[in-house]
Short mmCIF file of C-alpha atoms in Angstrom, two decimals:
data_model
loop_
_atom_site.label_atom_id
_atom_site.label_comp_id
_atom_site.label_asym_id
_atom_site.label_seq_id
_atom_site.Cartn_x
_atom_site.Cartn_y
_atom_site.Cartn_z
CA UNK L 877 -1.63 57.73 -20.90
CA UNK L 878 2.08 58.24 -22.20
CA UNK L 879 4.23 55.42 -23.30
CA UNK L 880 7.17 54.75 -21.42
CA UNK L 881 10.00 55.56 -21.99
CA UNK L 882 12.44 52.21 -22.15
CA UNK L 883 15.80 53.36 -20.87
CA UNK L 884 16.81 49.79 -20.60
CA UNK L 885 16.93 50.05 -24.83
CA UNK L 886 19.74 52.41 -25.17
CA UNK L 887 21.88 51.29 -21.99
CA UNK L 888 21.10 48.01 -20.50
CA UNK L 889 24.28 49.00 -17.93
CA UNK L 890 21.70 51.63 -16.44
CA UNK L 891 20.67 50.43 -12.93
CA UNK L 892 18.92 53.49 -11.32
CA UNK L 893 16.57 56.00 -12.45
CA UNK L 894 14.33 58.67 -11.12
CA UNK L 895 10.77 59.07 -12.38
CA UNK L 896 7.33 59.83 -11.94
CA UNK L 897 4.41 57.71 -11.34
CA UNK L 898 1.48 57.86 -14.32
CA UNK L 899 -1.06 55.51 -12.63
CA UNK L 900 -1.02 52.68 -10.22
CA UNK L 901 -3.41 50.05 -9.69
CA UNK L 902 -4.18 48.21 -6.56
CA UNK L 903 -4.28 44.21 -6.37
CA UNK L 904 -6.75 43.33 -3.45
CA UNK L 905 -5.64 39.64 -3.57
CA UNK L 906 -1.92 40.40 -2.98
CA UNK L 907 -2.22 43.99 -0.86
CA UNK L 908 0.12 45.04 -3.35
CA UNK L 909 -0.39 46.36 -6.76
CA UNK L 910 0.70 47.74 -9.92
CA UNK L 911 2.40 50.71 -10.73
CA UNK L 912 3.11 52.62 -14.48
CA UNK L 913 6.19 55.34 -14.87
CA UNK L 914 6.95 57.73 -17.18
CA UNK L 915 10.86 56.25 -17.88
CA UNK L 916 11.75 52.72 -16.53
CA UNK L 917 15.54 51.10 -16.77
CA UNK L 918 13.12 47.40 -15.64
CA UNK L 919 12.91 45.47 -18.72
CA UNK L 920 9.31 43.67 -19.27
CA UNK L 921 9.23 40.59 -19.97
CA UNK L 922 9.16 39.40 -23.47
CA UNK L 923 10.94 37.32 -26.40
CA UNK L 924 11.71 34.81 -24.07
CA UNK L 925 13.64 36.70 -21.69
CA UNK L 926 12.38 37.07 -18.05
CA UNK L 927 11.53 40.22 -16.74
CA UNK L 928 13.87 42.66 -14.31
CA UNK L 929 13.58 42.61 -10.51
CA UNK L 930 14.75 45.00 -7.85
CA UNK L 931 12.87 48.17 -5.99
CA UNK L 932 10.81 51.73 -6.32
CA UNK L 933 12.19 53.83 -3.94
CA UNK L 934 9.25 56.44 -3.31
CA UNK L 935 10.29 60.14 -1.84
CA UNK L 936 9.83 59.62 1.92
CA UNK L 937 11.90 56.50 1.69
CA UNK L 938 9.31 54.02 1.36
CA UNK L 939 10.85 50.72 -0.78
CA UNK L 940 8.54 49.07 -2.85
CA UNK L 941 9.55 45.67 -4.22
CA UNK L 942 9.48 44.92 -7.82
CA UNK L 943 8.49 41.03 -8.37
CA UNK L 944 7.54 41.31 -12.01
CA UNK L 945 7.17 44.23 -15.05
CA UNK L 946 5.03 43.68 -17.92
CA UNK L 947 3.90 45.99 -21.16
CA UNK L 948 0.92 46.78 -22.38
CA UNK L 949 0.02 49.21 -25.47
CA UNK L 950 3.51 50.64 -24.77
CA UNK L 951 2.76 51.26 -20.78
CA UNK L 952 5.37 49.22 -18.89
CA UNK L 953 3.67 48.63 -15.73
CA UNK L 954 5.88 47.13 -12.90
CA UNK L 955 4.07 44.81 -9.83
CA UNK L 956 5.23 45.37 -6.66
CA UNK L 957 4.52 44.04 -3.05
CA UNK L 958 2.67 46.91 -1.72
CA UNK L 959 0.88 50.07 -2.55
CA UNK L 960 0.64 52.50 -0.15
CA UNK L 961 -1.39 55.96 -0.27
CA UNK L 962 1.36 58.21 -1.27
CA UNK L 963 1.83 56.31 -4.76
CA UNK L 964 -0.41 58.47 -6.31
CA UNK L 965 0.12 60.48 -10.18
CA UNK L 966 2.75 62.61 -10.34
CA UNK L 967 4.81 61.10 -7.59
CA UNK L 968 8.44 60.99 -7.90
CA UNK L 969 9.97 57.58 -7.61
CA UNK L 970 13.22 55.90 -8.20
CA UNK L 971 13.72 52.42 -9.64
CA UNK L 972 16.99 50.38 -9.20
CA UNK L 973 17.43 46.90 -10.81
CA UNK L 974 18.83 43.90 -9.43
CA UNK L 975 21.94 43.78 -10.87
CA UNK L 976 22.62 40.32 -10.59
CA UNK L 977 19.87 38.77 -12.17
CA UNK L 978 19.60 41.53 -14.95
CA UNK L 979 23.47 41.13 -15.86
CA UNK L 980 23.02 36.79 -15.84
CA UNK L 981 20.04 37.84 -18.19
CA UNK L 982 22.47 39.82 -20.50
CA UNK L 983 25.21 36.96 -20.56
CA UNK L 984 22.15 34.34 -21.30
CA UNK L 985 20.82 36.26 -24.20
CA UNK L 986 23.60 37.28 -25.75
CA UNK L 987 25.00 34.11 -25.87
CA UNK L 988 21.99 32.53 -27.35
CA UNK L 989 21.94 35.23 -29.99
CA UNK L 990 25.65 34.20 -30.57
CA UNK L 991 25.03 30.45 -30.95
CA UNK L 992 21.83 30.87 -33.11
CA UNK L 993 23.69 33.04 -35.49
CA UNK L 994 26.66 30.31 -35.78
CA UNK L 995 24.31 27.60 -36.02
CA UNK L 996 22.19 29.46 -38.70
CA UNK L 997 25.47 30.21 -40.61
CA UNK L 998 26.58 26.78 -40.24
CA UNK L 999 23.50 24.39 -41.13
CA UNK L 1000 20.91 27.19 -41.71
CA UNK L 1001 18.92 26.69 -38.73
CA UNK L 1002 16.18 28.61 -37.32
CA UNK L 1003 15.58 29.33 -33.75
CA UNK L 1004 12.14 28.64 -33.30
CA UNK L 1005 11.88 28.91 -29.88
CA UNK L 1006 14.07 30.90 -26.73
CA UNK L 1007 13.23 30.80 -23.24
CA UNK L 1008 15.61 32.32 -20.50
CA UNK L 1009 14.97 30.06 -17.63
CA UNK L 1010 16.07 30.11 -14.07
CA UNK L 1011 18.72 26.79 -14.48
CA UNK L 1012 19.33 27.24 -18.26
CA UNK L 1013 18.15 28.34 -21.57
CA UNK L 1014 16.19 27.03 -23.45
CA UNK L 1015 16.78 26.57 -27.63
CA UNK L 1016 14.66 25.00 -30.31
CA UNK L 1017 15.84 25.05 -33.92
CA UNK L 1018 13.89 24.11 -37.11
CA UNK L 1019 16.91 21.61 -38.13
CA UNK L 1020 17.88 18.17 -37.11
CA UNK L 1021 21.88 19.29 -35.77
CA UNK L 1022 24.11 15.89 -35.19
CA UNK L 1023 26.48 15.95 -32.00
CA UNK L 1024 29.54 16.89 -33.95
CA UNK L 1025 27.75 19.56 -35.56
CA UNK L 1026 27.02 20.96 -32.33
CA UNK L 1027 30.51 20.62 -30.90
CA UNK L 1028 32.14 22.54 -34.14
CA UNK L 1029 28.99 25.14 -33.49
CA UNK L 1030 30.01 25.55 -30.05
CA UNK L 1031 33.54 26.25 -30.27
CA UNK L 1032 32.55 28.55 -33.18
CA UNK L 1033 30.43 30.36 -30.77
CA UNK L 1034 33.35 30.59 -27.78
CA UNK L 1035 35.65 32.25 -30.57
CA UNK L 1036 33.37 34.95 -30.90
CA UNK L 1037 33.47 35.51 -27.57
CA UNK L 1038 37.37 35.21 -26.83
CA UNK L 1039 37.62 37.32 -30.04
CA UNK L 1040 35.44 40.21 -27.67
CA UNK L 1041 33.62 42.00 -30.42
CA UNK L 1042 31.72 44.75 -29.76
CA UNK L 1043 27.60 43.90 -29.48
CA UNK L 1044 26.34 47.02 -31.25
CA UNK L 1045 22.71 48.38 -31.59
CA UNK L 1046 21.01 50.21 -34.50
CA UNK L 1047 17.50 51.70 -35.62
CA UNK L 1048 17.62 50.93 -39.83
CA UNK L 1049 15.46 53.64 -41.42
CA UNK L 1050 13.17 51.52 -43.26
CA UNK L 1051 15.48 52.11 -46.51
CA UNK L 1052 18.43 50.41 -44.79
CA UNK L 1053 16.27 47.58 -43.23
CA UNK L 1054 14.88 46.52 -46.51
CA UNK L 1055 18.64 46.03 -47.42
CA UNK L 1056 19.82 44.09 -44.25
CA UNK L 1057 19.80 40.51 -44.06
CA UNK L 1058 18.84 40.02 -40.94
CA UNK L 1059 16.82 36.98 -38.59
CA UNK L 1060 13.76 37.95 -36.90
CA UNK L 1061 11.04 35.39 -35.21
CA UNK L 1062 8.10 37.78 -36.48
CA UNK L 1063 7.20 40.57 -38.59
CA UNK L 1064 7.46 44.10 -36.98
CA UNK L 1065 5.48 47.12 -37.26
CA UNK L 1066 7.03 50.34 -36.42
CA UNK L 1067 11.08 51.31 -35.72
CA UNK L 1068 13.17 47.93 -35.90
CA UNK L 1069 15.39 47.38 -33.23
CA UNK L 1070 18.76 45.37 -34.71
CA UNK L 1071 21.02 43.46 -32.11
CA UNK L 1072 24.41 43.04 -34.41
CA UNK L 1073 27.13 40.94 -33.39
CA UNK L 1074 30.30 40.90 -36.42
CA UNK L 1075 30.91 37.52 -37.33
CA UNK L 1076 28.05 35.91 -35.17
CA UNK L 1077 24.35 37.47 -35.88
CA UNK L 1078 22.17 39.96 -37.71
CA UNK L 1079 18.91 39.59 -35.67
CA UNK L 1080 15.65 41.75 -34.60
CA UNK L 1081 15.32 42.10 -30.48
CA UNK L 1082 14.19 44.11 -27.95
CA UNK L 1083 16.03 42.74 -25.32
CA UNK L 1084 19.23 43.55 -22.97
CA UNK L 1085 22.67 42.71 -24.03
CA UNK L 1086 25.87 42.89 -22.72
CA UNK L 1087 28.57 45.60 -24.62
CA UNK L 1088 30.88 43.31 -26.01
CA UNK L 1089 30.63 39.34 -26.68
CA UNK L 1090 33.54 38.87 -23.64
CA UNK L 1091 31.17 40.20 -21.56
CA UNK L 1092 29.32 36.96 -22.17
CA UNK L 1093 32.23 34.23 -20.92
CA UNK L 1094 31.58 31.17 -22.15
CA UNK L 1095 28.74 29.22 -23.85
CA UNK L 1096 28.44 25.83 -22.71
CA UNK L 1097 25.57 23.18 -24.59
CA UNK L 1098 24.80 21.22 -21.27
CA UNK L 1099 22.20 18.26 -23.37
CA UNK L 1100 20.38 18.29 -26.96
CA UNK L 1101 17.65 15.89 -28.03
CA UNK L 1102 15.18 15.19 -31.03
CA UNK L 1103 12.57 17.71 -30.94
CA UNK L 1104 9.77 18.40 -33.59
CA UNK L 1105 11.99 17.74 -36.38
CA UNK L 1106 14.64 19.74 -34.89
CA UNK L 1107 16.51 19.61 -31.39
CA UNK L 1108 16.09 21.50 -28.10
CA UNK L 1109 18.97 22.22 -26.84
CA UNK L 1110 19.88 23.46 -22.75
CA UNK L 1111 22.24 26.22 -22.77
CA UNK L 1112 24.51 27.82 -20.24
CA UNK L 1113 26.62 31.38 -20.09
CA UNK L 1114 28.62 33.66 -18.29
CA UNK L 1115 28.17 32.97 -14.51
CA UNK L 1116 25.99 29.72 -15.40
CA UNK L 1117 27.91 28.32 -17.11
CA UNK L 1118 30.76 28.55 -14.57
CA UNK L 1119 28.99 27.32 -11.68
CA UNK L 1120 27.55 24.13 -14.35
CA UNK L 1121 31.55 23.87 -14.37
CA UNK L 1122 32.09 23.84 -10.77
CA UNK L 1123 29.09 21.57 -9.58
CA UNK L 1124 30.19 18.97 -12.52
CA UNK L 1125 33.65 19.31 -11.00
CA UNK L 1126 32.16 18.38 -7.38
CA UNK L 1127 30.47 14.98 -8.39
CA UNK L 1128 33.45 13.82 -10.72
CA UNK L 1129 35.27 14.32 -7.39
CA UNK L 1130 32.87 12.38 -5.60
CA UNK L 1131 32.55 9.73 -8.11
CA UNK L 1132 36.50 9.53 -8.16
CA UNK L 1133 36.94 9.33 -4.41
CA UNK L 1134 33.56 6.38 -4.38
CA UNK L 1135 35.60 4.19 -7.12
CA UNK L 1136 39.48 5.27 -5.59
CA UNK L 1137 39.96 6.42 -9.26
CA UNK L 1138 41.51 9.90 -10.26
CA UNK L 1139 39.59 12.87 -12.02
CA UNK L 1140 40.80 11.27 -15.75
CA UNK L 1141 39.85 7.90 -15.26
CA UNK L 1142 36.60 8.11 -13.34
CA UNK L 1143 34.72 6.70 -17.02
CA UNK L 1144 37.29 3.71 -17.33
CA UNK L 1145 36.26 3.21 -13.48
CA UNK L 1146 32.42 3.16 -14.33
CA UNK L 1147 32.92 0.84 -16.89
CA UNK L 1148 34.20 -1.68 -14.89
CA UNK L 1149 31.91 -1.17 -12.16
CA UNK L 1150 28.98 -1.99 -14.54
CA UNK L 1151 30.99 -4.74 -16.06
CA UNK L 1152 30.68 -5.98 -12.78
CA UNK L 1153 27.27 -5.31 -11.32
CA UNK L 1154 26.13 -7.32 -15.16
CA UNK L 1155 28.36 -10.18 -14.11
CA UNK L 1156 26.59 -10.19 -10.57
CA UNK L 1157 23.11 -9.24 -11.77
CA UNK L 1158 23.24 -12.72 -14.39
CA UNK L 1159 24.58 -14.81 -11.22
CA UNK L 1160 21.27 -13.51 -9.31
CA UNK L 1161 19.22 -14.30 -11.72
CA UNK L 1162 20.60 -17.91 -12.16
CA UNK L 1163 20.67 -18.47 -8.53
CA UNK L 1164 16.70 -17.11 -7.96
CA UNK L 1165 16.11 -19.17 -10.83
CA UNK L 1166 17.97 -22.08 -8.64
CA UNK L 1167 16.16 -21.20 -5.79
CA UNK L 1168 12.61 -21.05 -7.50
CA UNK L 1169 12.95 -24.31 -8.81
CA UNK L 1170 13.62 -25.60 -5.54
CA UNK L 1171 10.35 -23.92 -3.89
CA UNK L 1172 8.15 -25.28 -6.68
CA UNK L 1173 9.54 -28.84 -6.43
CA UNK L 1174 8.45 -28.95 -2.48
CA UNK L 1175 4.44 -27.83 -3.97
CA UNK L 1176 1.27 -30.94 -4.15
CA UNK L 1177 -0.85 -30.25 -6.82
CA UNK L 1178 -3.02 -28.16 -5.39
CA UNK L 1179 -1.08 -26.99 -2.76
CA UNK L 1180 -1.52 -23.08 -1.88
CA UNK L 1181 1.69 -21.26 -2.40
CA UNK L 1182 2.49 -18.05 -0.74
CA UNK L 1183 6.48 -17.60 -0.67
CA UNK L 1184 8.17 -14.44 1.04
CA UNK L 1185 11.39 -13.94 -0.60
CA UNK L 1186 13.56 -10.65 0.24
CA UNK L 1187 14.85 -8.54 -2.24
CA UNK L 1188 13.16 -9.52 -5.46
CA UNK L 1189 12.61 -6.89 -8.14
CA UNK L 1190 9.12 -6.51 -9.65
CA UNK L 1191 10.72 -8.91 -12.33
CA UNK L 1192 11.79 -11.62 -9.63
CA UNK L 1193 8.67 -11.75 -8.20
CA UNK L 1194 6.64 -12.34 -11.36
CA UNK L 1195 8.99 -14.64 -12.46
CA UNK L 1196 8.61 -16.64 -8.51
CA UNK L 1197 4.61 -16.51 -9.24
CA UNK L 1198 4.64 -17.59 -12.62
CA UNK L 1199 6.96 -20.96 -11.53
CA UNK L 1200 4.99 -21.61 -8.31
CA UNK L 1201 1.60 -21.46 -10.53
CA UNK L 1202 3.53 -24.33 -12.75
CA UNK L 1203 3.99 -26.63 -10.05
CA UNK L 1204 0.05 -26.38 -8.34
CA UNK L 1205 -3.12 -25.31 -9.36
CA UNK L 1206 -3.86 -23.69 -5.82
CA UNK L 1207 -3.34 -19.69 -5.38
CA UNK L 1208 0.47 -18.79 -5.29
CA UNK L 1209 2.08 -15.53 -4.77
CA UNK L 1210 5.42 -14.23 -4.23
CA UNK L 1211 5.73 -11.15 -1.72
CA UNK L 1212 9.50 -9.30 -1.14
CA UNK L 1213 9.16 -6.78 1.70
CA UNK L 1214 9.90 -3.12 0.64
CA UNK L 1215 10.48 0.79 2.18
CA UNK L 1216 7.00 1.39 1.94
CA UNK L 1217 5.61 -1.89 2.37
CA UNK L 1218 5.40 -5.34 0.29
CA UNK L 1219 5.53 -5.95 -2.95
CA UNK L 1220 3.50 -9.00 -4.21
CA UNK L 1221 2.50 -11.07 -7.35
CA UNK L 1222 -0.30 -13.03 -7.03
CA UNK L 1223 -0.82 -16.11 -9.58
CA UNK L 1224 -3.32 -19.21 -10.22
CA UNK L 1225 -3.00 -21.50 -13.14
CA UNK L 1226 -5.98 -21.81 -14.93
CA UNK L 1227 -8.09 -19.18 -12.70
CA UNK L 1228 -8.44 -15.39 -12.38
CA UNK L 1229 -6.84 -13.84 -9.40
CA UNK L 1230 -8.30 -9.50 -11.18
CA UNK L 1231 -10.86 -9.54 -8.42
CA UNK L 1232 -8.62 -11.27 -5.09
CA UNK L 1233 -6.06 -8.38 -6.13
CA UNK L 1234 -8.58 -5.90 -6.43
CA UNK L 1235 -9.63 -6.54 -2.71
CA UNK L 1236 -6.17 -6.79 -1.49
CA UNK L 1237 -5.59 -3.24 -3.21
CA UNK L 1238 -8.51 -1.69 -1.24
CA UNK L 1239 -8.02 -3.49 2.41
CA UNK L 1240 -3.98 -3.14 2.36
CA UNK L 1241 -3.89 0.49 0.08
CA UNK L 1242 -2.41 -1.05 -2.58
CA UNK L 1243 -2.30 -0.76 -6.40
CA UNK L 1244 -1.80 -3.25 -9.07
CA UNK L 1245 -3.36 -5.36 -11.44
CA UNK L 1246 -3.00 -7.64 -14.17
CA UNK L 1247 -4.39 -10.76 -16.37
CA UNK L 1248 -6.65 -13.28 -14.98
CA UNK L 1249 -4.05 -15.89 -14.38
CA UNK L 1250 -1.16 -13.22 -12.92
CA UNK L 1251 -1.32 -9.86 -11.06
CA UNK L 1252 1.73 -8.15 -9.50
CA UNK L 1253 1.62 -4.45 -7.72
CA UNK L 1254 2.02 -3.33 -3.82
CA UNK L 1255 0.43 -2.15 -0.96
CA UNK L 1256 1.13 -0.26 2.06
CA UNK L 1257 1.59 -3.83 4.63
CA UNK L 1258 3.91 -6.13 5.96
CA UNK L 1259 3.97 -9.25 3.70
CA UNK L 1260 2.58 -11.60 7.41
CA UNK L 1261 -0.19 -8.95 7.08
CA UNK L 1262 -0.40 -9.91 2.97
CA UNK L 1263 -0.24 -13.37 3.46
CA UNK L 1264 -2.77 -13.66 6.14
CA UNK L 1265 -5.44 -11.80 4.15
CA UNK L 1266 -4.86 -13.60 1.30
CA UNK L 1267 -5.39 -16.69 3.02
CA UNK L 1268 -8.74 -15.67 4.78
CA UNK L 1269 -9.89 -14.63 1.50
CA UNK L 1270 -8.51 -17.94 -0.80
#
């Protein structure tokens, strides 16, 4: 069979195109199918960008829906929903893209090739990894980068894009490639596709790209963190990285309007806020300390101890067992009622309470465990229905 032919490579602005079907292959599973064509504007997927979308139009009007385009041994076969008798060899066809997801594709990619090429001029990192995914893309590089390094990279990257240079595409003879510096993830056999953007990036790719870098609109760095000796960064362009814009707009507005503060102060407004839920949280735990103290002191001995006490954290309630336990050798636990239940710790000084929690677990649906002397987890009951069992079962 005939390779096809990848109109996508010389204009990625191409939407439409007529063609002719080589083969197509049913898919029993789906009902639909795959189907190969002589000339295709769909890109496959491939070097971490996501493959094209959109229809095959057959001659009687019949609209096939592309989900997802692959290549193999130079056949770029494209699945689609159905596969009806008339998509036979030699059938004419026309293919249209989704515009909207191939264009967000363009902005993504060339933007990343944009910020690896600043980054690799400016601490001479290596993009070791690229994925184009659907909230943002995805960037490892071979170098640890610090914060400010990535802020000075990122405005480097914008300029290029303000500056709106033109993204241009070339096919080196092999003369002119040995002679190129140029970045490339792997070796290539054959014709060498170059993706050149002045001041920015000399690199090897297949993919689509947008014209010129304004095309792009912005490059936003949305989080980086430590990542196999290097970071991973999340990356947003073009329409992305507007909308990231918009939706980060939204909260600070909600966050602003929840502490009465304006958009600029929102952060001096959070401060306080968890200046003063500290303040509160060490006055709770003084007065449950207060209050534990005071349920321990009413125990005999031997006394059994089950105490319901509402809204404890997993923390309060271990800390409730572990005093009660002080003050008695009988079986103590602390239960706080919860959403989804109770939450209990369940203590005994000198004794092993593994297998009473065990049985707990499996008549209330619960899960927990622990050391012999302490156990703490939760279980699907009310903590009446917690305390009676563990009474019957003392």
């Amino acid at each position: 069979m005939q390779r096809t032919e990848r109109y996508f490579e010389n204009d990625a602005f191409r939407k439409t195109a007529a063609g002719v079907i080589l083969a197509a292959e049913a898919d029993a599973k789906t009902g639909g199918g795959r189907i190969a064509l002589d000339g295709t504007v769909f890109y496959p997927e491939g070097g971490g960008q996501p493959a094209d979308r959109g229809t095959l139009t057959l001659a009687d009007g019949t609209v096939l829906h592309v989900t997802d385009v692959h290549e193999t041994n130079g056949i770029i076969w494209h699945t689609v929903d159905a596969l009806p008798e008339t998509t036979q060899p030699g059938a004419a066809v026309t293919g249209t893209i989704d515009w909207e997801w191939r264009f967000d594709k363009m902005q993504q990619h060339t933007g990343e090739h944009i910020l690896s090429g600043i980054l690799h001029q400016m601490f001479g990192a290596e993009n070791v990894g690229f994925h184009i995914g659907s909230d943002a893309v995805r960037m490892d590089t071979s170098v640890p980068i610090s914060a400010e390094g990535l802020r000075e990279a990122e405005l480097a990257a914008n300029r290029i894009i303000w500056e709106n240079v033109p993204v241009l595409i070339t096919y080196p003879t092999p003369e002119e490639l040995a002679a190129l510096t140029y970045r490339s993830k792997k070796e290539i056999a054959g014709q060498v596709r170059i993706v050149t953007i002045p001041g920015a990036d000399v690199c090897a790719c297949c993919g689509t790209h947008t014209a010129a870098t304004g095309q792009v609109g912005q490059i936003k760095i949305l989080t980086s963190e430590n990542y196999k000796g290097g970071v991973r960064l999340s990356v947003v362009c073009g329409g992305r990285a507007l909308r990231e814009a918009q939706a980060m707009r939204s909260r600070q507005a909600d966050i602003g309007a929840l502490l009465s503060a304006k958009a600029d102060q929102t952060a001096v407004a959070v401060h306080r806020v968890y200046d003063e839920y500290t303040a509160l949280k060490f006055a709770h735990f003084g007065l449950c300390s207060q209050l534990f103290d005071t349920l321990a002191a009413q125990l005999g001995p031997d006394e059994t101890a089950i105490r319901t006490v509402p809204g404890l954290d997993p923390d309060g309630l271990h800390r409730l067992a572990a005093r009660l336990s002080e003050a008695t050798t009988g079986l103590c636990a602390a239960l706080t009622p919860s959403e989804k239940g109770t939450g209990y710790c369940i203590a005994r000084s000198g004794g092993d309470v593994r297998a009473l929690t065990k049985a707990l677990n499996a008549a209330l649906n619960g899960r927990g465990g622990g050391k012999p002397g302490i156990c703490q987890g939760s279980c699907a009951a009310t903590p009446e229905q917690v305390e009676e069992f563990l009474k019957k079962n003392l």
